[in-house]
XYZ file of C-alpha atoms in Angstrom:
352
model
C 79.992 -22.300 -12.384
C 76.597 -21.174 -13.637
C 76.330 -21.109 -17.431
C 73.905 -19.227 -19.644
C 72.601 -21.784 -22.170
C 70.408 -21.439 -25.246
C 68.495 -24.717 -25.625
C 66.666 -25.378 -28.894
C 63.962 -28.036 -29.187
C 63.332 -27.587 -25.468
C 59.759 -28.930 -25.523
C 60.571 -32.138 -27.385
C 60.901 -35.654 -26.023
C 64.656 -35.331 -25.482
C 64.834 -31.536 -25.225
C 62.419 -31.387 -22.290
C 64.595 -33.840 -20.338
C 67.709 -31.873 -21.202
C 65.940 -28.695 -20.025
C 65.199 -30.299 -16.653
C 68.755 -31.569 -16.250
C 70.315 -28.186 -17.055
C 68.043 -26.217 -14.729
C 68.404 -28.785 -11.933
C 72.169 -28.270 -12.176
C 71.675 -24.550 -11.544
C 72.271 -23.242 -15.055
C 70.345 -20.374 -16.652
C 68.451 -21.770 -19.638
C 66.887 -19.822 -22.497
C 64.507 -22.399 -23.946
C 63.110 -22.356 -27.495
C 60.948 -24.657 -29.610
C 59.002 -24.226 -32.854
C 56.257 -26.588 -31.557
C 55.843 -28.474 -34.837
C 52.578 -30.480 -34.948
C 54.493 -33.585 -36.114
C 56.241 -33.628 -32.734
C 53.719 -32.000 -30.396
C 50.290 -32.514 -31.930
C 48.097 -29.863 -33.555
C 47.802 -26.436 -31.937
C 49.994 -27.388 -28.978
C 50.976 -24.296 -26.960
C 54.589 -23.744 -25.972
C 55.194 -24.787 -22.351
C 55.720 -22.056 -19.782
C 59.143 -20.486 -20.154
C 59.702 -21.793 -23.694
C 60.005 -19.220 -26.491
C 58.316 -20.187 -29.760
C 61.256 -19.683 -32.138
C 62.205 -21.134 -35.525
C 65.967 -21.745 -35.638
C 65.860 -20.846 -39.337
C 64.940 -17.273 -38.351
C 68.160 -15.436 -37.538
C 66.276 -12.285 -36.527
C 64.367 -14.267 -33.899
C 67.550 -15.906 -32.605
C 69.631 -12.726 -32.398
C 68.018 -11.224 -29.254
C 68.428 -14.524 -27.373
C 72.148 -15.059 -27.954
C 73.948 -12.141 -26.222
C 75.721 -13.429 -23.122
C 75.089 -17.093 -23.980
C 78.025 -19.342 -23.029
C 76.951 -22.434 -24.941
C 74.128 -23.478 -27.278
C 72.589 -26.933 -26.794
C 70.934 -27.717 -30.129
C 68.222 -30.381 -29.894
C 65.772 -28.982 -32.456
C 65.326 -31.324 -35.421
C 62.841 -33.185 -37.544
C 63.438 -36.827 -36.623
C 62.759 -40.320 -37.967
C 64.097 -42.575 -40.674
C 62.144 -40.838 -43.425
C 58.966 -42.533 -44.564
C 58.895 -40.959 -48.006
C 61.331 -39.273 -50.358
C 58.935 -36.345 -50.126
C 60.240 -35.826 -46.565
C 63.669 -34.756 -47.854
C 62.912 -31.003 -48.046
C 61.673 -30.978 -44.442
C 64.855 -32.628 -43.181
C 67.029 -30.279 -45.227
C 65.112 -27.171 -44.181
C 64.665 -27.802 -40.469
C 67.820 -29.785 -39.684
C 70.440 -28.485 -42.075
C 69.358 -24.941 -42.887
C 68.310 -24.512 -39.252
C 71.749 -25.558 -38.026
C 73.500 -23.332 -40.570
C 71.436 -20.280 -39.534
C 72.023 -21.020 -35.860
C 75.776 -21.296 -36.374
C 75.851 -18.008 -38.276
C 73.857 -16.305 -35.531
C 76.195 -17.711 -32.876
C 79.225 -16.351 -34.720
C 77.562 -12.956 -34.976
C 76.869 -12.919 -31.238
C 80.340 -14.121 -30.248
C 79.089 -17.458 -28.880
C 81.770 -20.070 -29.541
C 80.449 -23.345 -28.075
C 77.832 -25.764 -29.395
C 76.538 -29.094 -28.117
C 74.835 -30.749 -31.097
C 72.285 -33.558 -30.992
C 73.489 -36.011 -33.629
C 72.638 -39.675 -34.133
C 74.110 -43.107 -34.673
C 72.321 -43.147 -38.047
C 75.287 -41.225 -39.472
C 77.223 -44.522 -39.569
C 74.699 -46.351 -41.742
C 75.617 -49.993 -41.224
C 77.460 -50.905 -38.065
C 80.867 -52.553 -37.817
C 81.413 -56.225 -38.651
C 84.042 -58.893 -38.074
C 84.750 -62.273 -39.602
C 84.782 -65.505 -37.566
C 88.561 -65.003 -37.410
C 88.166 -61.561 -35.829
C 89.078 -59.387 -38.840
C 87.110 -56.142 -39.330
C 85.552 -55.967 -42.802
C 83.605 -53.359 -44.756
C 80.070 -54.273 -45.804
C 77.474 -52.890 -48.171
C 73.725 -53.142 -48.323
C 72.450 -56.690 -47.891
C 71.370 -58.630 -50.942
C 67.607 -58.640 -51.387
C 67.621 -62.273 -52.560
C 69.335 -63.296 -49.293
C 66.748 -61.378 -47.276
C 63.873 -62.966 -49.173
C 65.394 -66.385 -48.466
C 65.506 -65.635 -44.748
C 69.265 -65.120 -44.555
C 69.612 -61.850 -42.681
C 73.239 -61.717 -41.539
C 75.873 -59.755 -43.397
C 78.302 -62.023 -45.287
C 81.880 -61.864 -46.469
C 83.520 -64.569 -48.581
C 80.537 -66.804 -47.856
C 80.857 -66.526 -44.055
C 78.324 -64.870 -41.755
C 79.634 -61.804 -39.958
C 79.122 -60.794 -36.329
C 78.855 -57.247 -35.055
C 81.684 -55.261 -33.496
C 81.549 -51.994 -31.553
C 81.422 -48.897 -33.761
C 83.997 -46.236 -32.794
C 83.520 -42.533 -33.507
C 86.125 -42.574 -36.272
C 84.054 -45.014 -38.350
C 83.110 -43.725 -41.829
C 79.870 -41.764 -42.138
C 77.599 -43.548 -44.614
C 74.012 -42.340 -44.261
C 71.321 -44.743 -45.416
C 68.194 -42.619 -44.905
C 67.024 -39.070 -45.531
C 67.196 -38.346 -41.808
C 70.713 -39.770 -41.623
C 71.808 -37.580 -44.530
C 70.536 -34.509 -42.679
C 72.403 -35.460 -39.489
C 75.653 -35.934 -41.424
C 75.118 -32.522 -42.992
C 74.585 -30.977 -39.539
C 77.887 -32.438 -38.354
C 79.690 -31.204 -41.466
C 78.338 -27.673 -41.083
C 79.375 -27.725 -37.423
C 82.891 -28.983 -38.203
C 83.331 -26.335 -40.913
C 82.105 -23.670 -38.463
C 84.769 -24.799 -35.988
C 87.451 -24.444 -38.654
C 86.182 -21.006 -39.678
C 85.615 -19.507 -36.215
C 87.888 -21.373 -33.822
C 84.834 -22.383 -31.820
C 84.114 -25.830 -30.415
C 81.405 -28.413 -31.056
C 80.596 -31.601 -29.181
C 78.320 -33.752 -31.361
C 76.466 -36.381 -29.334
C 75.536 -39.361 -31.483
C 72.452 -40.721 -29.746
C 71.639 -44.385 -30.145
C 68.084 -45.732 -29.744
C 66.576 -43.291 -27.253
C 63.457 -44.323 -25.331
C 61.638 -43.358 -22.154
C 58.580 -41.588 -20.735
C 56.902 -38.981 -22.960
C 58.123 -40.640 -26.149
C 55.792 -39.962 -29.119
C 53.320 -42.754 -29.807
C 51.726 -44.199 -32.929
C 53.512 -42.307 -35.671
C 55.542 -43.623 -38.622
C 58.480 -41.778 -37.059
C 58.219 -43.369 -33.590
C 61.039 -45.547 -32.312
C 60.542 -49.292 -32.316
C 60.132 -49.418 -28.525
C 57.115 -47.091 -28.736
C 55.677 -49.084 -31.660
C 55.952 -52.333 -29.677
C 54.455 -50.616 -26.622
C 51.469 -49.355 -28.609
C 50.800 -52.830 -30.036
C 50.797 -54.352 -26.554
C 48.456 -51.656 -25.246
C 46.047 -52.572 -28.034
C 46.232 -56.246 -27.064
C 48.247 -57.105 -30.156
C 51.592 -58.940 -30.263
C 54.612 -56.844 -31.214
C 55.644 -57.723 -34.769
C 59.409 -58.261 -34.981
C 61.056 -58.037 -38.396
C 63.685 -60.458 -39.714
C 64.664 -63.038 -37.072
C 64.725 -60.598 -34.161
C 68.490 -60.962 -33.724
C 69.305 -57.423 -34.935
C 71.609 -55.877 -32.310
C 71.093 -52.319 -31.115
C 71.881 -50.129 -28.105
C 68.878 -48.627 -26.308
C 69.729 -45.617 -24.155
C 67.278 -44.080 -21.686
C 66.281 -40.443 -22.183
C 67.496 -39.553 -18.681
C 70.960 -40.794 -19.625
C 70.855 -38.741 -22.844
C 70.021 -35.679 -20.737
C 72.933 -36.476 -18.425
C 75.269 -36.713 -21.431
C 74.155 -33.264 -22.581
C 74.753 -31.815 -19.126
C 78.246 -33.333 -19.100
C 78.989 -31.924 -22.559
C 77.764 -28.463 -21.557
C 79.869 -28.435 -18.400
C 83.013 -29.955 -19.876
C 84.220 -28.048 -22.972
C 86.193 -30.051 -25.509
C 88.416 -28.436 -28.144
C 87.579 -28.380 -31.834
C 84.959 -30.751 -33.239
C 84.412 -33.892 -31.164
C 81.827 -36.574 -31.954
C 80.844 -38.990 -29.184
C 78.587 -42.031 -29.053
C 75.857 -41.751 -26.429
C 74.714 -45.275 -25.639
C 74.019 -47.584 -22.718
C 77.006 -49.843 -23.394
C 74.714 -52.877 -23.031
C 73.668 -54.241 -26.455
C 70.253 -55.844 -26.850
C 68.471 -57.482 -29.766
C 65.216 -56.173 -31.217
C 63.599 -59.478 -30.335
C 64.693 -59.068 -26.723
C 63.260 -55.524 -26.625
C 59.876 -56.891 -27.681
C 60.124 -59.751 -25.187
C 60.983 -57.489 -22.232
C 58.051 -55.193 -22.995
C 55.651 -58.086 -23.524
C 56.686 -59.812 -20.303
C 56.304 -56.601 -18.315
C 52.767 -56.090 -19.657
C 51.765 -59.756 -19.398
C 51.651 -60.417 -23.151
C 50.802 -61.018 -25.900
C 53.981 -62.838 -26.919
C 55.924 -61.130 -29.738
C 55.680 -62.612 -33.224
C 58.868 -62.863 -35.295
C 57.568 -62.290 -38.809
C 60.610 -62.899 -41.015
C 59.553 -59.830 -42.980
C 62.196 -57.283 -43.879
C 62.702 -53.783 -45.188
C 65.513 -53.696 -47.776
C 67.164 -50.538 -46.433
C 67.301 -51.651 -42.795
C 70.602 -52.019 -40.973
C 71.383 -55.485 -39.570
C 73.432 -54.493 -36.509
C 74.688 -51.237 -35.051
C 76.236 -51.242 -31.595
C 78.612 -48.522 -30.447
C 81.490 -48.112 -28.066
C 80.729 -45.849 -25.074
C 84.411 -45.504 -24.157
C 85.152 -42.071 -25.642
C 82.219 -40.405 -23.864
C 83.317 -41.990 -20.587
C 86.894 -40.843 -21.055
C 86.279 -37.321 -22.365
C 83.045 -36.357 -20.571
C 83.037 -38.665 -17.578
C 79.661 -39.929 -18.833
C 78.458 -43.467 -18.187
C 74.826 -44.455 -18.717
C 73.084 -45.608 -15.552
C 69.963 -47.336 -16.904
C 70.409 -50.815 -18.356
C 67.990 -51.581 -21.210
C 66.284 -54.520 -19.495
C 65.441 -52.355 -16.470
C 64.502 -49.236 -18.423
C 62.367 -51.078 -20.982
C 60.423 -52.927 -18.285
C 59.588 -49.551 -16.714
C 58.844 -48.076 -20.147
C 56.139 -50.714 -20.643
C 53.796 -48.541 -18.550
C 55.348 -45.092 -19.011
C 53.180 -42.233 -20.329
C 53.585 -41.463 -24.024
C 52.859 -38.226 -25.876
C 50.429 -37.792 -28.730
C 51.745 -36.342 -31.974
C 50.217 -35.558 -35.339
C 51.768 -38.608 -36.958
C 50.836 -37.521 -40.471
C 54.415 -37.317 -41.660
C 57.317 -34.911 -41.656
C 56.352 -31.244 -41.349
C 55.956 -29.028 -44.359
C 58.407 -26.222 -45.001
């Protein structure tokens, strides 16, 4: 069945891949992007077939929505938030933009949304004691970090990570995370008010060709890649044992296609991850080996707000969407070592 899809953020790193996946599957895609310099570089033109539209502008959205079966909402200001001054940009573009889009959808009679969310909504990951009990944790003690003790602790014992399920509490630890939680809450309230449906895809660490390079908002894989290109060793914080899940952008696009084609009732949040955990130190090592060095340097430095481990369960996405990631991190990262990257402004979050 051919669907008519409104895709926001269609020129971005992830949005462009989603655009390709949707069109390759035979769907009709109405593509939009605001073309913010922070994501696309200064004065970047919209690609062919992409409408330059601000999702905060309901009048601009209204003519695009009639007859749309589902909206795939990728547009967002991304990153962990380098400065508290970034907060208005996250609130304006991510939260107000989502609220305006939802209102416009309701006005046009469009009842389905696929929302790009993020694993950052969880804050810290999930932890278990040596005896296997799941325990709640808070922010790590700065004195422990300064002493080189990086693991979470409970009752004096170091904790190991456990898989984070979708029902885990939402505890944002950054400005960006707060905006993603707000997006999910607006979407869930919209479902309750309209009877529509939302599938929120909580992306884990996304990487792949055309990832932005050399900005404070780049992912760690791109930062390591840029260091290696410059002949410098990747600098790994803490002890390098921080566990994450790196998911290739082509798999993220496949998850969006599955969510578009398989409606789920109500509000459903799903982890989108590879299912193959990897440490930050191993990410640096794979990239360095692929490029022939230099060898990564584990610095022991830390950032107080950083999360120790966050690794998710892919089971719900497999069960409900039939989605399983195909690219294992070791394979994808080795290929990423020489993949083309995109230039971006890199000066910070966009202004309002």
